[in-house]
Amino acid sequence: MDLDSIYRAEYGRCVATLTRLLGDIGLAEEAVQDAFAVAVHKWDEMPPNPGAWIVTTARNRAIDRLRRESTRQARHAQALLLHRPDEPKEVGPVRDDQLRMIFTCCHPALSPLARTALTLRLLGGLEVAEIARAYLVPEATVSQRIVRAKKKIRDAGIPYRVPDAAALPDRLASVLTVLYLVFNEGYTSMSGELLRTDLCLEAVRLARALAELMPDEPEAIGLLALLLLTEARRPARVGPSGELVVLAEQDRSLWNRELIAEGHELVRWCLRRARPGPYQLQAAINAVHTDGPATDWAQVLALYDQLMRHTPTPIVALNRAVAVAEVHGPAPALAAIDELDLPGYHLLPATRADLLARLGRTAEAVAAYDEAITLATNDTERTFLETRRARLTPDD
């Protein structure tokens, strides 16, 4: 494993651990970045536990910095506390540093974009440019939101902990959204390689921790089910040459049956609670996709109709149109997506191109593929779209 892989796998955990020790997110992030910079020059070969090495080095550099930059008693005491080999006992309902980080970043004092951007930066180690592409906003906007969010956390004294049980429901929606976005960034990275397995697995792990923290909350269980059922299909999503393989063409024998069984059981648990929400419905849709040798598209469409009533967003409408095409044909699906407004979102013209091609409107399909290729930021997805476009011959 190279240093870049270590960075992606360990960055979030190291920042979360240092934040617990330091009580300052900004200082923790700087210390971890310094430690990785030291590793570039010192690692002739990989240490047995790279993450522990980074945490120890970052902690030592933070001690040095605190002592060097200030002689104030409080800061010196903080450095001495960091230097103690015996750490204070954990308090609160959870011992997971990264879950604490998510709840801190999802504090209601922060704006929705600041919450998700800060979490993706600190937990996933994503660069500002990657986050900006995910939200279709300028890099400067994301950078400013992250800086302001860190300042607000510091200045307002927002505690680095999971809130008390009574306050958990108020934070749940934001935490679910962030975990979902972290997983999605791993499952379809906004740039470079298609998959970032480290982010997918970390999101699943944290979703499990959240489900354990809130075992009677259907949406928390629904998110875990959704991530498990999506993760189960990952081995078949990339072909032998690294190419994207769409659901209809995937080898279902490669799917992880253990994860599918667990996901189906969680979906059944949610159904028995009869309190449907968007993550439960998405999990149910994925359960249908993974139940049997082929997808029951009529059932998928019925579930999307329910999801539209809960979450009537353009993205959900676009996904529903795909189900409409399978049940009723491409013409009504095309009519549905032609009413959608998703500027900069490459999957809208990509879906439109596929529907146009199925209707025999080849020249229009080629133009739609060209638009999708221009908008796509992931190399693997772009190559997939180029391959689909090359199969078409526009009418003269």
Tab-separated table of C-alpha atoms in Angstrom:
chain	number	residue	atom	x	y	z
A	1	MET	CA	0.000	0.000	0.000
A	2	ASP	CA	1.453	3.391	-1.001
A	3	LEU	CA	1.336	6.640	0.972
A	4	ASP	CA	-1.557	8.001	-1.095
A	5	SER	CA	-3.651	4.956	-0.180
A	6	ILE	CA	-2.687	5.342	3.479
A	7	TYR	CA	-3.733	8.996	3.350
A	8	ARG	CA	-7.144	8.156	1.953
A	9	ALA	CA	-7.703	5.274	4.358
A	10	GLU	CA	-6.413	6.914	7.549
A	11	TYR	CA	-6.865	10.679	7.176
A	12	GLY	CA	-10.373	10.897	8.615
A	13	ARG	CA	-9.662	8.592	11.551
A	14	CYS	CA	-6.456	10.454	12.411
A	15	VAL	CA	-8.111	13.886	12.292
A	16	ALA	CA	-11.000	12.625	14.430
A	17	THR	CA	-8.633	11.130	17.010
A	18	LEU	CA	-6.498	14.277	17.169
A	19	THR	CA	-9.616	16.430	17.486
A	20	ARG	CA	-10.606	14.460	20.577
A	21	LEU	CA	-7.119	14.945	22.024
A	22	LEU	CA	-6.729	18.605	21.054
A	23	GLY	CA	-10.280	19.889	21.208
A	24	ASP	CA	-9.596	21.965	18.079
A	25	ILE	CA	-10.529	20.713	14.602
A	26	GLY	CA	-8.300	23.173	12.758
A	27	LEU	CA	-5.237	22.374	14.845
A	28	ALA	CA	-5.925	18.642	14.529
A	29	GLU	CA	-6.129	18.837	10.744
A	30	GLU	CA	-2.893	20.834	10.518
A	31	ALA	CA	-1.097	18.357	12.789
A	32	VAL	CA	-2.217	15.377	10.696
A	33	GLN	CA	-1.189	17.107	7.476
A	34	ASP	CA	2.214	17.860	9.024
A	35	ALA	CA	2.575	14.206	10.017
A	36	PHE	CA	1.873	13.027	6.475
A	37	ALA	CA	4.445	15.534	5.200
A	38	VAL	CA	6.989	14.032	7.614
A	39	ALA	CA	6.064	10.546	6.396
A	40	VAL	CA	6.940	11.506	2.814
A	41	HIS	CA	10.559	12.058	3.866
A	42	LYS	CA	10.936	9.484	6.657
A	43	TRP	CA	9.186	6.379	5.369
A	44	ASP	CA	11.768	4.342	3.500
A	45	GLU	CA	9.411	1.438	4.069
A	46	MET	CA	5.883	1.269	5.475
A	47	PRO	CA	5.624	1.033	9.286
A	48	PRO	CA	3.603	-1.899	10.693
A	49	ASN	CA	0.725	0.392	11.720
A	50	PRO	CA	0.764	3.518	9.508
A	51	GLY	CA	-2.308	5.083	11.113
A	52	ALA	CA	-0.864	4.823	14.612
A	53	TRP	CA	2.422	6.304	13.377
A	54	ILE	CA	0.553	9.285	11.881
A	55	VAL	CA	-1.469	9.860	15.066
A	56	THR	CA	1.626	9.665	17.289
A	57	THR	CA	3.645	11.972	15.045
A	58	ALA	CA	0.770	14.441	14.730
A	59	ARG	CA	0.283	14.422	18.488
A	60	ASN	CA	3.976	15.113	19.115
A	61	ARG	CA	4.035	17.937	16.576
A	62	ALA	CA	0.927	19.438	18.148
A	63	ILE	CA	2.625	19.365	21.558
A	64	ASP	CA	5.673	21.115	20.107
A	65	ARG	CA	3.529	23.720	18.399
A	66	LEU	CA	1.435	24.467	21.477
A	67	ARG	CA	4.554	24.940	23.593
A	68	ARG	CA	6.315	26.995	20.948
A	69	GLU	CA	3.486	29.336	19.999
A	70	SER	CA	2.171	30.234	23.422
A	71	THR	CA	3.375	30.352	26.995
A	72	ARG	CA	-0.090	30.973	28.331
A	73	GLN	CA	-0.948	28.623	31.144
A	74	ALA	CA	-4.037	27.178	29.484
A	75	ARG	CA	-2.215	26.295	26.275
A	76	HIS	CA	0.740	24.849	28.150
A	77	ALA	CA	-1.633	22.763	30.246
A	78	GLN	CA	-3.219	21.514	27.050
A	79	ALA	CA	0.180	20.423	25.776
A	80	LEU	CA	0.932	18.655	29.050
A	81	LEU	CA	-2.406	16.872	28.869
A	82	LEU	CA	-1.566	15.700	25.361
A	83	HIS	CA	1.770	14.417	26.587
A	84	ARG	CA	0.207	12.211	29.239
A	85	PRO	CA	0.324	8.546	28.257
A	86	ASP	CA	-2.939	7.802	30.039
A	87	GLU	CA	-5.858	9.389	28.207
A	88	PRO	CA	-8.996	10.435	30.072
A	89	LYS	CA	-11.831	7.956	30.049
A	90	GLU	CA	-14.448	8.398	27.314
A	91	VAL	CA	-17.783	9.845	28.294
A	92	GLY	CA	-21.095	10.000	26.461
A	93	PRO	CA	-23.115	7.458	24.500
A	94	VAL	CA	-20.479	6.513	21.921
A	95	ARG	CA	-16.720	5.924	21.794
A	96	ASP	CA	-16.287	6.319	18.044
A	97	ASP	CA	-14.166	9.377	17.217
A	98	GLN	CA	-15.381	9.617	13.625
A	99	LEU	CA	-19.027	9.417	14.644
A	100	ARG	CA	-18.327	12.233	17.111
A	101	MET	CA	-16.781	14.156	14.233
A	102	ILE	CA	-19.903	13.772	12.107
A	103	PHE	CA	-22.206	14.957	14.894
A	104	THR	CA	-19.914	17.920	15.542
A	105	CYS	CA	-19.854	18.849	11.855
A	106	CYS	CA	-23.650	18.439	11.682
A	107	HIS	CA	-24.350	20.900	14.476
A	108	PRO	CA	-27.494	22.965	13.687
A	109	ALA	CA	-25.479	26.182	14.010
A	110	LEU	CA	-23.823	25.321	10.676
A	111	SER	CA	-25.459	25.636	7.265
A	112	PRO	CA	-26.365	22.417	5.385
A	113	LEU	CA	-23.604	22.923	2.802
A	114	ALA	CA	-21.059	23.700	5.532
A	115	ARG	CA	-22.005	20.521	7.413
A	116	THR	CA	-21.536	18.197	4.478
A	117	ALA	CA	-18.513	19.987	3.030
A	118	LEU	CA	-16.710	19.999	6.380
A	119	THR	CA	-17.442	16.314	6.973
A	120	LEU	CA	-16.345	15.271	3.497
A	121	ARG	CA	-13.136	17.253	3.985
A	122	LEU	CA	-12.334	16.029	7.496
A	123	LEU	CA	-13.736	12.510	7.402
A	124	GLY	CA	-13.066	11.560	3.803
A	125	GLY	CA	-10.007	13.679	3.165
A	126	LEU	CA	-11.630	15.020	-0.013
A	127	GLU	CA	-10.069	18.040	-1.625
A	128	VAL	CA	-12.073	21.241	-1.990
A	129	ALA	CA	-12.247	20.748	-5.763
A	130	GLU	CA	-13.838	17.308	-5.347
A	131	ILE	CA	-16.456	18.639	-2.937
A	132	ALA	CA	-17.202	21.569	-5.248
A	133	ARG	CA	-17.818	19.199	-8.161
A	134	ALA	CA	-20.122	17.071	-6.009
A	135	TYR	CA	-22.254	20.125	-5.208
A	136	LEU	CA	-21.894	21.859	-8.575
A	137	VAL	CA	-20.696	25.042	-6.850
A	138	PRO	CA	-17.493	27.111	-7.203
A	139	GLU	CA	-14.420	25.942	-5.286
A	140	ALA	CA	-14.174	29.333	-3.574
A	141	THR	CA	-17.663	28.868	-2.126
A	142	VAL	CA	-16.779	25.483	-0.626
A	143	SER	CA	-13.456	26.740	0.724
A	144	GLN	CA	-15.105	29.727	2.408
A	145	ARG	CA	-17.830	27.561	3.950
A	146	ILE	CA	-15.276	25.148	5.400
A	147	VAL	CA	-13.168	27.950	6.893
A	148	ARG	CA	-16.239	29.638	8.386
A	149	ALA	CA	-17.554	26.348	9.763
A	150	LYS	CA	-14.281	25.599	11.565
A	151	LYS	CA	-14.241	29.116	12.984
A	152	LYS	CA	-17.836	28.848	14.179
A	153	ILE	CA	-17.152	25.499	15.869
A	154	ARG	CA	-14.127	26.998	17.632
A	155	ASP	CA	-15.631	30.366	18.554
A	156	ALA	CA	-19.000	28.984	19.667
A	157	GLY	CA	-17.388	26.216	21.689
A	158	ILE	CA	-19.416	23.541	19.903
A	159	PRO	CA	-18.581	20.346	21.820
A	160	TYR	CA	-16.857	17.435	20.116
A	161	ARG	CA	-19.328	14.750	21.154
A	162	VAL	CA	-22.502	12.926	20.238
A	163	PRO	CA	-25.450	14.811	21.759
A	164	ASP	CA	-27.600	13.395	24.536
A	165	ALA	CA	-30.288	10.905	23.551
A	166	ALA	CA	-33.014	13.561	23.693
A	167	ALA	CA	-31.196	15.714	21.130
A	168	LEU	CA	-30.245	12.905	18.738
A	169	PRO	CA	-33.405	13.028	16.571
A	170	ASP	CA	-32.850	16.711	15.776
A	171	ARG	CA	-29.400	15.918	14.350
A	172	LEU	CA	-30.327	12.658	12.642
A	173	ALA	CA	-31.365	14.016	9.241
A	174	SER	CA	-28.070	15.869	8.763
A	175	VAL	CA	-25.986	12.910	9.924
A	176	LEU	CA	-27.826	10.528	7.590
A	177	THR	CA	-27.305	12.908	4.679
A	178	VAL	CA	-23.592	13.206	5.362
A	179	LEU	CA	-23.059	9.444	5.659
A	180	TYR	CA	-25.011	8.930	2.440
A	181	LEU	CA	-22.877	11.501	0.630
A	182	VAL	CA	-19.627	10.012	1.949
A	183	PHE	CA	-20.688	6.601	0.647
A	184	ASN	CA	-21.777	8.025	-2.711
A	185	GLU	CA	-18.445	9.791	-3.154
A	186	GLY	CA	-16.768	6.447	-2.605
A	187	TYR	CA	-19.167	4.559	-4.870
A	188	THR	CA	-18.940	7.038	-7.740
A	189	SER	CA	-15.965	9.290	-7.130
A	190	MET	CA	-16.336	12.736	-8.658
A	191	SER	CA	-12.903	12.453	-10.245
A	192	GLY	CA	-10.206	9.937	-11.118
A	193	GLU	CA	-10.978	6.298	-10.404
A	194	LEU	CA	-14.596	5.175	-10.288
A	195	LEU	CA	-14.542	3.656	-6.804
A	196	ARG	CA	-13.015	4.757	-3.513
A	197	THR	CA	-13.511	1.584	-1.527
A	198	ASP	CA	-12.087	3.137	1.642
A	199	LEU	CA	-14.873	5.730	1.754
A	200	CYS	CA	-17.577	3.135	1.059
A	201	LEU	CA	-16.399	0.855	3.843
A	202	GLU	CA	-15.966	3.741	6.294
A	203	ALA	CA	-19.497	4.982	5.577
A	204	VAL	CA	-20.876	1.470	6.153
A	205	ARG	CA	-18.931	1.168	9.414
A	206	LEU	CA	-20.219	4.505	10.667
A	207	ALA	CA	-23.778	3.671	9.573
A	208	ARG	CA	-23.510	0.529	11.706
A	209	ALA	CA	-22.327	2.597	14.660
A	210	LEU	CA	-25.225	5.010	14.157
A	211	ALA	CA	-27.715	2.123	13.960
A	212	GLU	CA	-26.335	0.760	17.238
A	213	LEU	CA	-26.679	4.213	18.780
A	214	MET	CA	-30.301	4.560	17.563
A	215	PRO	CA	-31.589	0.976	17.201
A	216	ASP	CA	-35.274	1.972	17.139
A	217	GLU	CA	-34.910	4.671	14.470
A	218	PRO	CA	-36.162	3.281	11.112
A	219	GLU	CA	-34.321	5.825	8.984
A	220	ALA	CA	-30.980	4.989	10.632
A	221	ILE	CA	-31.649	1.294	9.988
A	222	GLY	CA	-32.852	2.137	6.481
A	223	LEU	CA	-29.632	3.956	5.646
A	224	LEU	CA	-27.553	1.007	6.833
A	225	ALA	CA	-29.666	-1.340	4.698
A	226	LEU	CA	-29.281	0.945	1.683
A	227	LEU	CA	-25.500	1.108	2.019
A	228	LEU	CA	-25.184	-2.656	2.539
A	229	LEU	CA	-27.305	-3.493	-0.510
A	230	THR	CA	-25.412	-1.012	-2.660
A	231	GLU	CA	-22.023	-2.154	-1.383
A	232	ALA	CA	-23.035	-5.764	-2.118
A	233	ARG	CA	-23.079	-4.983	-5.857
A	234	ARG	CA	-19.692	-3.276	-5.908
A	235	PRO	CA	-17.641	-6.341	-7.006
A	236	ALA	CA	-19.648	-6.513	-10.249
A	237	ARG	CA	-19.675	-2.774	-10.945
A	238	VAL	CA	-16.232	-2.631	-12.542
A	239	GLY	CA	-15.158	-4.992	-15.324
A	240	PRO	CA	-11.804	-6.755	-15.728
A	241	SER	CA	-10.331	-3.784	-17.592
A	242	GLY	CA	-11.617	-1.231	-15.092
A	243	GLU	CA	-14.656	-0.329	-17.176
A	244	LEU	CA	-18.023	0.642	-15.676
A	245	VAL	CA	-20.625	-2.145	-15.770
A	246	VAL	CA	-24.239	-0.970	-15.440
A	247	LEU	CA	-26.779	-2.885	-13.359
A	248	ALA	CA	-28.460	-4.625	-16.308
A	249	GLU	CA	-25.120	-6.055	-17.476
A	250	GLN	CA	-23.641	-7.026	-14.106
A	251	ASP	CA	-22.746	-10.614	-13.257
A	252	ARG	CA	-25.023	-11.191	-10.276
A	253	SER	CA	-22.967	-14.163	-9.143
A	254	LEU	CA	-20.308	-11.639	-8.085
A	255	TRP	CA	-22.644	-9.868	-5.678
A	256	ASN	CA	-21.994	-10.285	-1.958
A	257	ARG	CA	-24.841	-12.535	-0.804
A	258	GLU	CA	-24.023	-12.094	2.879
A	259	LEU	CA	-24.478	-8.323	2.664
A	260	ILE	CA	-27.640	-8.787	0.597
A	261	ALA	CA	-29.148	-11.122	3.198
A	262	GLU	CA	-28.358	-8.649	5.981
A	263	GLY	CA	-29.756	-5.750	3.973
A	264	HIS	CA	-32.979	-7.624	3.183
A	265	GLU	CA	-33.479	-8.464	6.856
A	266	LEU	CA	-33.060	-4.799	7.799
A	267	VAL	CA	-35.561	-3.753	5.111
A	268	ARG	CA	-38.081	-6.249	6.486
A	269	TRP	CA	-37.492	-4.792	9.976
A	270	CYS	CA	-38.250	-1.310	8.612
A	271	LEU	CA	-41.405	-2.500	6.853
A	272	ARG	CA	-42.721	-3.928	10.118
A	273	ARG	CA	-42.309	-0.497	11.748
A	274	ALA	CA	-44.591	1.103	9.105
A	275	ARG	CA	-42.865	4.503	9.387
A	276	PRO	CA	-41.500	4.886	5.840
A	277	GLY	CA	-38.867	7.484	5.051
A	278	PRO	CA	-36.596	8.247	2.094
A	279	TYR	CA	-33.687	6.028	3.140
A	280	GLN	CA	-35.973	3.107	3.919
A	281	LEU	CA	-37.648	3.466	0.523
A	282	GLN	CA	-34.313	3.630	-1.281
A	283	ALA	CA	-33.235	0.533	0.629
A	284	ALA	CA	-36.438	-1.212	-0.441
A	285	ILE	CA	-35.716	-0.311	-4.073
A	286	ASN	CA	-32.254	-1.799	-3.762
A	287	ALA	CA	-33.737	-4.875	-2.098
A	288	VAL	CA	-35.894	-5.421	-5.190
A	289	HIS	CA	-32.838	-5.040	-7.441
A	290	THR	CA	-30.994	-7.703	-5.435
A	291	ASP	CA	-33.916	-10.132	-5.043
A	292	GLY	CA	-33.798	-12.873	-7.649
A	293	PRO	CA	-32.186	-13.209	-11.079
A	294	ALA	CA	-33.862	-10.083	-12.530
A	295	THR	CA	-35.344	-6.798	-11.314
A	296	ASP	CA	-39.101	-6.459	-10.841
A	297	TRP	CA	-39.348	-3.018	-12.418
A	298	ALA	CA	-43.061	-2.603	-11.706
A	299	GLN	CA	-42.317	-2.941	-7.997
A	300	VAL	CA	-39.382	-0.534	-8.324
A	301	LEU	CA	-41.638	2.022	-10.027
A	302	ALA	CA	-44.243	1.719	-7.265
A	303	LEU	CA	-41.544	2.365	-4.669
A	304	TYR	CA	-40.264	5.385	-6.611
A	305	ASP	CA	-43.808	6.748	-6.631
A	306	GLN	CA	-43.753	6.554	-2.824
A	307	LEU	CA	-40.289	8.095	-2.689
A	308	MET	CA	-41.434	11.007	-4.852
A	309	ARG	CA	-44.150	11.731	-2.304
A	310	HIS	CA	-41.525	11.836	0.465
A	311	THR	CA	-38.674	13.461	-1.477
A	312	PRO	CA	-39.880	15.139	-4.692
A	313	THR	CA	-36.427	16.112	-5.975
A	314	PRO	CA	-35.213	16.185	-9.597
A	315	ILE	CA	-32.718	13.388	-8.850
A	316	VAL	CA	-35.473	11.096	-7.584
A	317	ALA	CA	-37.614	12.042	-10.592
A	318	LEU	CA	-34.749	11.145	-12.927
A	319	ASN	CA	-34.287	7.754	-11.276
A	320	ARG	CA	-38.039	7.184	-11.414
A	321	ALA	CA	-37.966	7.895	-15.156
A	322	VAL	CA	-35.518	5.005	-15.610
A	323	ALA	CA	-38.085	2.710	-13.994
A	324	VAL	CA	-40.840	4.215	-16.165
A	325	ALA	CA	-38.806	3.328	-19.262
A	326	GLU	CA	-38.521	-0.299	-18.145
A	327	VAL	CA	-42.239	-0.608	-17.376
A	328	HIS	CA	-43.915	1.631	-19.956
A	329	GLY	CA	-41.213	2.215	-22.562
A	330	PRO	CA	-38.785	5.041	-23.380
A	331	ALA	CA	-41.297	7.573	-24.753
A	332	PRO	CA	-43.109	8.434	-21.483
A	333	ALA	CA	-39.791	8.334	-19.638
A	334	LEU	CA	-38.297	10.850	-22.077
A	335	ALA	CA	-41.304	13.129	-21.660
A	336	ALA	CA	-40.795	12.996	-17.893
A	337	ILE	CA	-37.100	13.876	-17.886
A	338	ASP	CA	-37.508	16.636	-20.477
A	339	GLU	CA	-39.297	18.580	-17.733
A	340	LEU	CA	-36.399	18.266	-15.282
A	341	ASP	CA	-33.893	21.017	-14.552
A	342	LEU	CA	-30.528	19.655	-13.394
A	343	PRO	CA	-27.864	22.016	-14.744
A	344	GLY	CA	-24.387	20.508	-14.747
A	345	TYR	CA	-25.578	17.008	-13.794
A	346	HIS	CA	-24.180	14.618	-16.402
A	347	LEU	CA	-26.606	11.775	-15.701
A	348	LEU	CA	-29.553	13.796	-17.034
A	349	PRO	CA	-28.230	14.033	-20.631
A	350	ALA	CA	-26.781	10.516	-20.278
A	351	THR	CA	-30.213	9.103	-19.439
A	352	ARG	CA	-31.802	11.205	-22.156
A	353	ALA	CA	-29.249	9.868	-24.665
A	354	ASP	CA	-30.087	6.272	-23.773
A	355	LEU	CA	-33.831	6.890	-24.145
A	356	LEU	CA	-33.372	8.694	-27.471
A	357	ALA	CA	-31.235	5.830	-28.768
A	358	ARG	CA	-33.925	3.329	-27.790
A	359	LEU	CA	-36.452	5.419	-29.710
A	360	GLY	CA	-34.227	5.392	-32.805
A	361	ARG	CA	-33.529	9.141	-32.615
A	362	THR	CA	-29.829	8.579	-33.138
A	363	ALA	CA	-28.619	12.079	-34.001
A	364	GLU	CA	-30.301	13.521	-30.910
A	365	ALA	CA	-28.867	10.691	-28.823
A	366	VAL	CA	-25.342	11.469	-30.026
A	367	ALA	CA	-25.793	15.140	-29.130
A	368	ALA	CA	-27.042	14.186	-25.667
A	369	TYR	CA	-24.079	11.852	-25.166
A	370	ASP	CA	-21.736	14.673	-26.185
A	371	GLU	CA	-23.288	16.886	-23.510
A	372	ALA	CA	-22.989	14.152	-20.877
A	373	ILE	CA	-19.348	13.484	-21.793
A	374	THR	CA	-18.546	17.177	-21.438
A	375	LEU	CA	-20.152	17.328	-17.986
A	376	ALA	CA	-18.760	14.046	-16.600
A	377	THR	CA	-15.863	14.530	-14.176
A	378	ASN	CA	-15.070	10.869	-13.499
A	379	ASP	CA	-12.703	9.294	-16.027
A	380	THR	CA	-14.350	5.862	-15.916
A	381	GLU	CA	-17.839	7.260	-16.414
A	382	ARG	CA	-16.613	9.450	-19.252
A	383	THR	CA	-15.056	6.448	-20.999
A	384	PHE	CA	-18.317	4.515	-20.566
A	385	LEU	CA	-20.303	7.345	-22.165
A	386	GLU	CA	-17.820	7.635	-25.019
A	387	THR	CA	-18.156	3.907	-25.680
A	388	ARG	CA	-21.950	4.151	-25.767
A	389	ARG	CA	-21.779	7.122	-28.090
A	390	ALA	CA	-19.392	5.317	-30.448
A	391	ARG	CA	-21.974	2.571	-30.955
A	392	LEU	CA	-24.342	5.056	-32.562
A	393	THR	CA	-24.221	6.309	-36.133
A	394	PRO	CA	-25.994	9.653	-36.504
A	395	ASP	CA	-28.437	10.058	-39.353
A	396	ASP	CA	-27.207	12.104	-42.266
